[in-house]
XYZ file of C-alpha atoms in Angstrom:
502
model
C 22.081 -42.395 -41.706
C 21.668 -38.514 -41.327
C 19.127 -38.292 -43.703
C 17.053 -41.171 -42.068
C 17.186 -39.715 -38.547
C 16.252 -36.273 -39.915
C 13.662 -37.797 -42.021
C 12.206 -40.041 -38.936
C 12.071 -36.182 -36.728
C 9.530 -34.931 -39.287
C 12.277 -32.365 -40.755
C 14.201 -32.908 -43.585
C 14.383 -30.174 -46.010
C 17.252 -31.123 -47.561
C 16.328 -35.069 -47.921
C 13.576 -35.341 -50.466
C 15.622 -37.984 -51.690
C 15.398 -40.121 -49.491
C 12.864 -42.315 -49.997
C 11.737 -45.699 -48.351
C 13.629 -47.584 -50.903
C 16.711 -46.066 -49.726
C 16.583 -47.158 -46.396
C 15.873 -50.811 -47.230
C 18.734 -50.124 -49.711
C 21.083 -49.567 -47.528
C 20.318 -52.246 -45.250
C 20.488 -54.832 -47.736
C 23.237 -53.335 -49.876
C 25.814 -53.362 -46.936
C 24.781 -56.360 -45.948
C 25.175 -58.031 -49.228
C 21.812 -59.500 -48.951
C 20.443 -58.972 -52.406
C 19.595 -61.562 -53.572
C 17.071 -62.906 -50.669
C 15.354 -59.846 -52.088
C 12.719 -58.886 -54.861
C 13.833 -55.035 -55.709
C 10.325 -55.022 -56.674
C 8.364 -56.435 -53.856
C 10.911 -55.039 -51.273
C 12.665 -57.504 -48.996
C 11.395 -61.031 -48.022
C 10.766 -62.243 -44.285
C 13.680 -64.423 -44.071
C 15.819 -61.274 -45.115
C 14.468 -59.350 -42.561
C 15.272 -61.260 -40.163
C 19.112 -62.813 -41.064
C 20.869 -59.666 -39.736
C 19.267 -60.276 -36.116
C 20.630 -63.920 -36.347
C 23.966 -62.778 -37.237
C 24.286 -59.774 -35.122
C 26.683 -61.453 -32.351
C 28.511 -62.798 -34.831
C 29.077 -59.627 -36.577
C 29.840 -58.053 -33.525
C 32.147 -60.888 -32.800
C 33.623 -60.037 -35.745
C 34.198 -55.796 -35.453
C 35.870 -56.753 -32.046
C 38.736 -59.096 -33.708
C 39.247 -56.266 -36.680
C 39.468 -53.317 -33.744
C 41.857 -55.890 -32.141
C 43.630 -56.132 -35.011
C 43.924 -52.565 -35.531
C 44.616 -51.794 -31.842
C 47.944 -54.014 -32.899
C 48.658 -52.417 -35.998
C 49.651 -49.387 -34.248
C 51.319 -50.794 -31.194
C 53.883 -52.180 -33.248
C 54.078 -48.526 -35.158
C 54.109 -46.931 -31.869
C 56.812 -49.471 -29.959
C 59.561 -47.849 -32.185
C 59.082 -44.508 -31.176
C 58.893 -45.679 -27.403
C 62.376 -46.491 -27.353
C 63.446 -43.987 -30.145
C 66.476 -43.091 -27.665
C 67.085 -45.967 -27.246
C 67.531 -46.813 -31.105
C 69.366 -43.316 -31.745
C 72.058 -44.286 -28.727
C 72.463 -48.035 -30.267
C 72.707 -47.409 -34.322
C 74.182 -43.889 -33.749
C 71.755 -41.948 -35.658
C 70.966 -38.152 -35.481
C 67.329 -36.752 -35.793
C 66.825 -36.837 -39.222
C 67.723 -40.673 -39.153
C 65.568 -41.781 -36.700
C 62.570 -39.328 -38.172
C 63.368 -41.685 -41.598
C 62.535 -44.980 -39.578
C 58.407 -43.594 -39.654
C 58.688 -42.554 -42.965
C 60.265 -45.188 -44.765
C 57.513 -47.054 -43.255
C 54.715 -44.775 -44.103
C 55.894 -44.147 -47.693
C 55.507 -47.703 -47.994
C 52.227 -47.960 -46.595
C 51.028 -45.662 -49.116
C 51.961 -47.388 -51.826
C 50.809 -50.162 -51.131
C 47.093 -49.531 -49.885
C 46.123 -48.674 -53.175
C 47.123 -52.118 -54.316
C 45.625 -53.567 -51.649
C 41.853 -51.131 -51.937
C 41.938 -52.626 -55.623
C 41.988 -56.090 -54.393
C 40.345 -55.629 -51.300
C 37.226 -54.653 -53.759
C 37.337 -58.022 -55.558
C 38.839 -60.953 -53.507
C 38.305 -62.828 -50.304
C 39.125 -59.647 -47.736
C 39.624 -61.747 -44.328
C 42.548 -63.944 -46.142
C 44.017 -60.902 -47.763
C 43.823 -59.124 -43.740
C 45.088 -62.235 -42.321
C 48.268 -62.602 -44.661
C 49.208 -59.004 -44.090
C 48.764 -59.771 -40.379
C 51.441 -62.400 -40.931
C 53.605 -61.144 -42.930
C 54.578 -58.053 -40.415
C 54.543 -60.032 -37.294
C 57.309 -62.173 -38.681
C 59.094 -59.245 -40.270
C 59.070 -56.866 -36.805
C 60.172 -60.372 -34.540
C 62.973 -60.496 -37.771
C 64.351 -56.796 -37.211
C 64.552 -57.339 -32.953
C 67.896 -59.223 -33.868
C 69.546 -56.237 -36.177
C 72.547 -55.318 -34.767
C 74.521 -51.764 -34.695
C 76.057 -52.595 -37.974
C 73.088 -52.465 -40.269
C 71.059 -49.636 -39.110
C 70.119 -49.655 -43.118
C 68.607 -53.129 -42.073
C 66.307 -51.796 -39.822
C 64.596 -48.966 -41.870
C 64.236 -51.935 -44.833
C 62.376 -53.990 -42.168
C 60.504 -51.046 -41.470
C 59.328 -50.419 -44.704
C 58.353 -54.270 -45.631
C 55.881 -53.319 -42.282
C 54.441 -51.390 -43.356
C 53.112 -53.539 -46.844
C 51.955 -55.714 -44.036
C 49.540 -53.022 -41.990
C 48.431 -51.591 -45.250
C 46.385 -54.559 -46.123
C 44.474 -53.904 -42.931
C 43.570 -50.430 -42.503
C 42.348 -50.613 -46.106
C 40.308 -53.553 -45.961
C 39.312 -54.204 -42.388
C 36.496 -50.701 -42.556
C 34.931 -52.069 -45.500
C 34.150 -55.555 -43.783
C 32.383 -53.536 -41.152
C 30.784 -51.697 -43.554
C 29.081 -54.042 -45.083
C 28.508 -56.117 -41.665
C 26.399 -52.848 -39.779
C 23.835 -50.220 -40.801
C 23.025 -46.422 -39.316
C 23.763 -45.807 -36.070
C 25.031 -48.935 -35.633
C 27.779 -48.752 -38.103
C 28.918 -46.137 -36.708
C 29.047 -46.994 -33.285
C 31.385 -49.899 -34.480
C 33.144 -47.707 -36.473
C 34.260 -45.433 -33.812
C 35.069 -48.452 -31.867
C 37.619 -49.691 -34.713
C 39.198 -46.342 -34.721
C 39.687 -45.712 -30.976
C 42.085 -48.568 -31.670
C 43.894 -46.304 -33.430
C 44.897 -44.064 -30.232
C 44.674 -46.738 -28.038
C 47.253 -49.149 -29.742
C 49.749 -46.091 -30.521
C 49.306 -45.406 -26.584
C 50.193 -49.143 -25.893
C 52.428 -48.802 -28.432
C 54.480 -46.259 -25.949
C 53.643 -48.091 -22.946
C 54.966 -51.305 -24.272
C 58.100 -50.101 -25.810
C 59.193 -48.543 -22.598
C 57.876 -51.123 -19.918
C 59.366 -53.952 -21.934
C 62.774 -52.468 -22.059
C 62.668 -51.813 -18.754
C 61.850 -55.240 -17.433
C 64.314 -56.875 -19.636
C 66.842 -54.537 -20.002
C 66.873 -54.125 -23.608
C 65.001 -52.014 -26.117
C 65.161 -54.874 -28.670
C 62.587 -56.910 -26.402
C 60.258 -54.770 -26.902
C 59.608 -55.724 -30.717
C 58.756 -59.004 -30.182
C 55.505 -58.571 -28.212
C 53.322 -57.651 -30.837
C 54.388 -60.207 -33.237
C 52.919 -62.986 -31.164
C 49.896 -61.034 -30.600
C 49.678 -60.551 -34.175
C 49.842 -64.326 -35.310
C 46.733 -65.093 -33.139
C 44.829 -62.485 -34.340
C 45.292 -63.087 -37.762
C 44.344 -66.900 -36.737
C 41.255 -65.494 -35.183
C 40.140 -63.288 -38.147
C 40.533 -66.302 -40.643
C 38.362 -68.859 -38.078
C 35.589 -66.251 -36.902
C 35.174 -63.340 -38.953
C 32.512 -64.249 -41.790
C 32.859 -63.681 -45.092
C 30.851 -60.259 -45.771
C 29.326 -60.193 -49.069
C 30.049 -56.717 -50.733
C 26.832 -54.436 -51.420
C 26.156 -55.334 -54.812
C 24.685 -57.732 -57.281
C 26.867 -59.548 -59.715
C 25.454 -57.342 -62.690
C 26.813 -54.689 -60.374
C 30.362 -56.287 -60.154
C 30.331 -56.230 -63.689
C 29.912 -52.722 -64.400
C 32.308 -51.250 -62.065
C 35.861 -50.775 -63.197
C 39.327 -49.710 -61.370
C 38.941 -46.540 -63.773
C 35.874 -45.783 -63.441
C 36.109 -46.233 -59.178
C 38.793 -43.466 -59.415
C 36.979 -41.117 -61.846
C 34.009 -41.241 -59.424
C 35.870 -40.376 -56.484
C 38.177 -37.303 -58.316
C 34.914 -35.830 -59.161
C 33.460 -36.279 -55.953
C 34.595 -33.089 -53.897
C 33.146 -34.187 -50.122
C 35.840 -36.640 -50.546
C 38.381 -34.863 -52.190
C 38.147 -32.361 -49.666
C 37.518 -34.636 -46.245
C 40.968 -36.395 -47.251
C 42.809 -33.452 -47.937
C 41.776 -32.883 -44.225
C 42.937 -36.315 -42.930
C 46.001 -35.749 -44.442
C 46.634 -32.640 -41.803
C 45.497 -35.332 -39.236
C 48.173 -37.801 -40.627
C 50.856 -35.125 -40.492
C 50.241 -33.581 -37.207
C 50.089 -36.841 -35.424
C 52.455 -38.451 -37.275
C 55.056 -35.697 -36.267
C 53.937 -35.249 -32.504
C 53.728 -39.113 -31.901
C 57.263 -39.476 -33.200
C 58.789 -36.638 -31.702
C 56.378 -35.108 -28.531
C 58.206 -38.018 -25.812
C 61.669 -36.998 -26.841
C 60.692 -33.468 -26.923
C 59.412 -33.236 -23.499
C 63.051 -35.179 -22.352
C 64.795 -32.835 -23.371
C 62.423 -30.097 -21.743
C 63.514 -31.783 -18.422
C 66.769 -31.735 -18.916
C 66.671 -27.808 -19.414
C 64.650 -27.777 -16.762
C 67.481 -29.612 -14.402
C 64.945 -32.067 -13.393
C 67.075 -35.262 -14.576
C 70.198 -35.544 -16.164
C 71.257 -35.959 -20.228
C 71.321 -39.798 -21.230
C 74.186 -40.634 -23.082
C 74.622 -44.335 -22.865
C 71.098 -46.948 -22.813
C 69.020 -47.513 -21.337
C 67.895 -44.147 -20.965
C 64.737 -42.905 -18.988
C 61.276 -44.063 -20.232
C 58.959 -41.591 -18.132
C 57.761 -39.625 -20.767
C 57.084 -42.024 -23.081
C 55.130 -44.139 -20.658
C 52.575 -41.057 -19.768
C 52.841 -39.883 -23.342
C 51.251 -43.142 -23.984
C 48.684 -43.383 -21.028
C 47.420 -40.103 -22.147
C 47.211 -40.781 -26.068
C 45.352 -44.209 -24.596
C 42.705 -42.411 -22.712
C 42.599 -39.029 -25.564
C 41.951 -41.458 -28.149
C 38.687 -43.146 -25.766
C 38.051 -39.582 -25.237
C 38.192 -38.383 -27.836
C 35.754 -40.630 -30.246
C 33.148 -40.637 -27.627
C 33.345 -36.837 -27.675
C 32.990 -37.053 -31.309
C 30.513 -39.367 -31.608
C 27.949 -37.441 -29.066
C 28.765 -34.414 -30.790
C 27.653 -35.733 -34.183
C 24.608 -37.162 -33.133
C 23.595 -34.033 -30.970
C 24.670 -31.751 -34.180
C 22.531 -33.876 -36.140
C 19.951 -32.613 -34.749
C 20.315 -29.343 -36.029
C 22.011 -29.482 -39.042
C 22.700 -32.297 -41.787
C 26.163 -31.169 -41.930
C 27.486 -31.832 -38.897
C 30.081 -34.498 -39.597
C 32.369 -32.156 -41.291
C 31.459 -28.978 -38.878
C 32.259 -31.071 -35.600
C 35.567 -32.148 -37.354
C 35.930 -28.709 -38.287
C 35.603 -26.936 -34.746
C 37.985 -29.957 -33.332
C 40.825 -29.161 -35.615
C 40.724 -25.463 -35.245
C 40.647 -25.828 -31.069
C 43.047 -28.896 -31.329
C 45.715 -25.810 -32.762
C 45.273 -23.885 -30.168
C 46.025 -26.041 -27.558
C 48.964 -28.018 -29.577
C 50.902 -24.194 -29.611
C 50.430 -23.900 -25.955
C 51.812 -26.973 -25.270
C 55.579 -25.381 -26.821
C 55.118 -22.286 -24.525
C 54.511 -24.898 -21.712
C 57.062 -27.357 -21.956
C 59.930 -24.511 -21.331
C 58.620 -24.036 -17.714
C 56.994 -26.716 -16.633
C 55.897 -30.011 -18.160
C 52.503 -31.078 -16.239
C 51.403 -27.740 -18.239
C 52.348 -29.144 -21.265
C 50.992 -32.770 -20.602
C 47.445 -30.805 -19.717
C 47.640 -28.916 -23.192
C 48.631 -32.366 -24.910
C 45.919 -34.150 -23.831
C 43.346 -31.394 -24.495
C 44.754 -30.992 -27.853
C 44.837 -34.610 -29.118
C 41.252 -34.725 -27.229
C 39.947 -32.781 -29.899
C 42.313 -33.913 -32.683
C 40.974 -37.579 -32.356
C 37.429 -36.537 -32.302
C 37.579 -36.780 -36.249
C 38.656 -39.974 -36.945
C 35.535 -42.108 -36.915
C 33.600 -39.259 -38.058
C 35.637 -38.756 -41.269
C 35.148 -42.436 -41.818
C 31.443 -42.211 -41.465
C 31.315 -39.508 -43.808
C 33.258 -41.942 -46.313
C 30.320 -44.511 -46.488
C 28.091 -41.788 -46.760
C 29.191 -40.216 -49.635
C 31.134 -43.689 -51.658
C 28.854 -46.068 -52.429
C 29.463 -49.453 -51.099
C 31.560 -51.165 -54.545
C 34.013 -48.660 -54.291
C 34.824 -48.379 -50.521
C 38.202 -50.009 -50.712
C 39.293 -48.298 -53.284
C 37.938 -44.832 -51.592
C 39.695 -45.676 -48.558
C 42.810 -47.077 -50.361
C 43.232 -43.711 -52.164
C 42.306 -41.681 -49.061
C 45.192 -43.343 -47.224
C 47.717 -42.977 -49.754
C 46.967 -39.167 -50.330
C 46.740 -38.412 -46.050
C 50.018 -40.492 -45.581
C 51.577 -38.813 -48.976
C 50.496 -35.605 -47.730
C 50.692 -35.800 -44.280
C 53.018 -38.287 -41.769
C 54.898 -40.069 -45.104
C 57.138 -37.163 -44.610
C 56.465 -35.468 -41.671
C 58.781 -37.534 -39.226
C 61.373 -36.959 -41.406
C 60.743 -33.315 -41.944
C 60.842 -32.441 -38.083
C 63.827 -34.098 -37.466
C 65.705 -32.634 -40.620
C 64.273 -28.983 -39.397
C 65.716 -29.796 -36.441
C 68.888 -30.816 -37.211
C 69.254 -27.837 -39.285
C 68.584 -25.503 -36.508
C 70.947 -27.174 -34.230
C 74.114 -27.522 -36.863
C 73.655 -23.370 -37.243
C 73.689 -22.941 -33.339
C 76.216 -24.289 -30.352
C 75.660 -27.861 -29.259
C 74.050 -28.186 -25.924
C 71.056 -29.265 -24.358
C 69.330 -26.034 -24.772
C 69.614 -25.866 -28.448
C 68.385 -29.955 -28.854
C 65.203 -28.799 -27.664
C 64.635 -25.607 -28.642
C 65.248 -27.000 -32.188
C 62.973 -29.664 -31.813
C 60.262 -27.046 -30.407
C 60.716 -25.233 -33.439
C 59.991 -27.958 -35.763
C 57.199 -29.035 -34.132
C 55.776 -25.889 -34.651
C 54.677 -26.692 -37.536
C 52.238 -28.522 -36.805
C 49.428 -26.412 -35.412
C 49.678 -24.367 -38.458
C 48.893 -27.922 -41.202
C 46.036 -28.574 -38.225
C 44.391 -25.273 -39.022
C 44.453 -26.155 -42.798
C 42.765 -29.328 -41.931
C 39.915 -27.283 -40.239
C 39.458 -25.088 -43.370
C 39.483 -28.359 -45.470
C 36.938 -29.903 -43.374
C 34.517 -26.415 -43.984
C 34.992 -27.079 -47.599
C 33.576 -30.661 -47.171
C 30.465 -29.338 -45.190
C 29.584 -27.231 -48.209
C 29.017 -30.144 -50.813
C 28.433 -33.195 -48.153
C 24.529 -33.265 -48.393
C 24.919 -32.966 -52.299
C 27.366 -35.438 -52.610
C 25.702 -37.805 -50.258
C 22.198 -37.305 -52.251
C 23.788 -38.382 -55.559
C 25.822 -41.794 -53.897
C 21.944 -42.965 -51.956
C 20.875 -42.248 -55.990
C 23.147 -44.279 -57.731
C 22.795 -46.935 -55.056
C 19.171 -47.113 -55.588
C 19.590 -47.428 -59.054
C 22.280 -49.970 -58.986
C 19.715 -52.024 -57.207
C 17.146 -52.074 -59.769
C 16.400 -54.622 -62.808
C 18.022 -53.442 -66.006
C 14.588 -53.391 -67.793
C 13.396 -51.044 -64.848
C 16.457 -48.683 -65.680
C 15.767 -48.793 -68.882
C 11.826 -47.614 -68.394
């Protein structure tokens, strides 16, 4: 998409690759429309003209996926709305409820590579809508757990997460191969704002649910039901999306040979070593950052210490509302940057995401120095900070299809999730909280020490952030190389063997 728009401006130093072919390539490779196509003669009238006929539907379709996701990480997000709530019921220090996220994201992990290898050779929308299922019965299943079997709950937990791994592996690919250009990534960055968006509802339903009905465990049964009519939704309306190949095509890519390609392929290497400082800094703050500014207020004398549920939802309620509107923020603010950048410089996916981690740091420290004195300072320095933190996340996945070409992009994104969440909020959660409850067993118990241990921990995380930056520098150094050779191979791919052959 870069190189087209640079091409179409009259300057394009850096894209004498990209030739004619490459643009109808794309089109009809992501569309999977190869075969109502000569590779010869170019692309027939009645090709031409089947994406316009389908474009509601496709669109139709990227709403009920960002829906989808938007769910996904409510339920994530409900747990750590009423992590109080959960500590005060099962009993549980730090350290335990930080093992709640990362049972579930160690989990995850392992199983999106699973699902990325099947996700690149069976019917997607069935595999999407099963995993859809299979955690909306297994969440409404672990509302019931009682005190006794707090070992119950992290189990449940971690069969979740199997569930929401089928979907953020697959559900990018389907759009990728149901959009083009600018276009693509508009509905990219609309399936990612879900991301902020459902871990802000995520907040805002765990606390406004226990708070109408009095009990924390309410508040996992919303998303269930939501879930089982989604998943009913994606298996009536979202089409079938052929995969951007031919079948000779099918037939010469292999699981080894998919992870070969990508290993070798630094752009990627590097851009997921970046998201995996993403995954750890928010998987930390969004665990910790509502129970952190609690206990801010309570050395601050503003309310008192709970010690007996239900305890006060406040914080998580406006720590959701703000990731809600960050996360709209910050993709927009992403997006226009990009396509501005673009303008000047082919390597502007990486450098935006680049400049957005290194300011996100700054303003992710302040918000410690903040939160001792007075916590509207620290909300402001929150919601500048994730502002720029979740300006990357539909750009890094834009970069993906760039620089993968379209038979391995399950698979890419499979193995990108399982190294940022093996890397990054797989442990994290758990990390913080053990930090923390090593600070606070070498100190005096009281209020003061809960949250200056927690602050502590959490600083940690502006220091992975600035790593991501410097990871996302390295990408921008081989991203135009890297994307050059993918449009290549794609253009080959798409050729007659005897023409390969000449």
């Amino acid at each position: 998409m870069m190189c087209l728009e640079s091409k179409s401006s009259g300057s394009s130093p850096d894209c004498s690759g990209c030739t004619g072919a490459g643009e109808d390539e794309e089109v009809q490779t992501l569309s999977g429309r190869m075969k109502d196509s000569d590779p010869e003669l170019g692309p027939t009238p009645d090709a031409q003209h089947k994406p316009r006929n389908l474009g509601r539907a496709s669109v139709a379709a990227a709403g009920i996926l960002s829906v989808g996701n938007v769910l996904n990480y409510l339920d994530r997000y409900t747990v750590a709305g009423v992590l109080l709530d959960i500590q005060q019921h099962f009993g549980v220090k730090d350290s335990g409820a930080g093992l709640l996220q990362t049972v579930f994201i160690c989990s995850f992990m392992v199983a999106a590579p699973i699902f990325g290898y099947l996700g690149d050779r069976f019917n997607r929308k069935i595999i999407l809508s099963c995993g859809i299922f299979f955690w909306s019965a297994v969440t409404f299943s672990s509302s019931f757990i009682t005190k006794q079997y707090f070992w119950l709950l992290v189990l449940s937990r971690g069969l979740v997460g199997i569930g929401e791994a089928s979907y953020s592996t697959i559900a990018p690919t389907i759009i990728g191969d149901l959009f083009t250009k600018n276009t693509r990534t508009l509905m990219l960055s609309v399936f990612y704002f879900a991301i902020p968006l459902g871990s802000g509802l995520g907040y805002i339903t765990g606390s406004t649910v226990k708070q109408v009905a009095g009990d924390w465990q309410w508040a996992l049964r919303v998303s269930p039901v939501l879930g089982m009519i989604t998943g009913t939704l994606i298996l009536i309306l979202v089409p079938t999306a052929k995969r951007g190949h031919a079948d000779q095509l099918k037939a010469r890519t292999s699981w080894i040979r998919d992870m070969k390609a990508l290993i070798r392929n630094r752009s990627y290497v590097f851009s997921s070593l970046a998201t995996s400082t993403v995954s750890f800094a928010t998987g930390a703050l969004g665990m910790w950052m509502p129970l952190y500014l609690y206990r801010a207020q309570v050395v601050q004398k503003t309310i008192e210490p709970c010690h007996h549920g239900p305890c006060s939802t406040k914080d998580s309620l406006i720590f959701g509302a703000i990731t809600c509107f960050t996360g709209f923020l910050g993709v927009i603010t992403g997006a226009g940057a990009t396509k501005w950048c673009r303008i000047k410089t082919q390597r502007a996916d990486p450098l935006v995401c680049a400049v957005g981690m290194l300011g996100s740091a700054i303003f992710i420290c302040l918000i410690f120095v903040a939160a001792k004195s007075s916590n509207v300072a620290a909300y402001i320095c929150i919601f500048v900070g994730e502002t720029l933190l979740f300006s990357n996340w539909a750009i890094t996945a834009d970069m993906l299809m760039y620089v993968v070409i379209p038979t391995r992009r399950a698979t890419a994104v499979a193995l990108q999730s399982f190294a940022s969440h093996l890397l990054g909020d797989a442990g994290s959660p758990y990390l913080i909280g053990f930090i923390s409850d090593l600070i606070q067993q070498s100190t005096t118990e009281s209020p003061l020490w809960e949250f200056l241990s927690l602050g502590y921990a959490l600083m940690l995380c502006p220091f992975v952030v600035v790593l991501g930056g410097m990871f996302f520098l390295a990408t921008a150094l081989f991203f135009l190389e890297d994307r050059a050779k993918a449009e290549q191979q794609v253009t080959q791919l798409m050729m007659p063997p005897a023409a390969v052959k000449a």
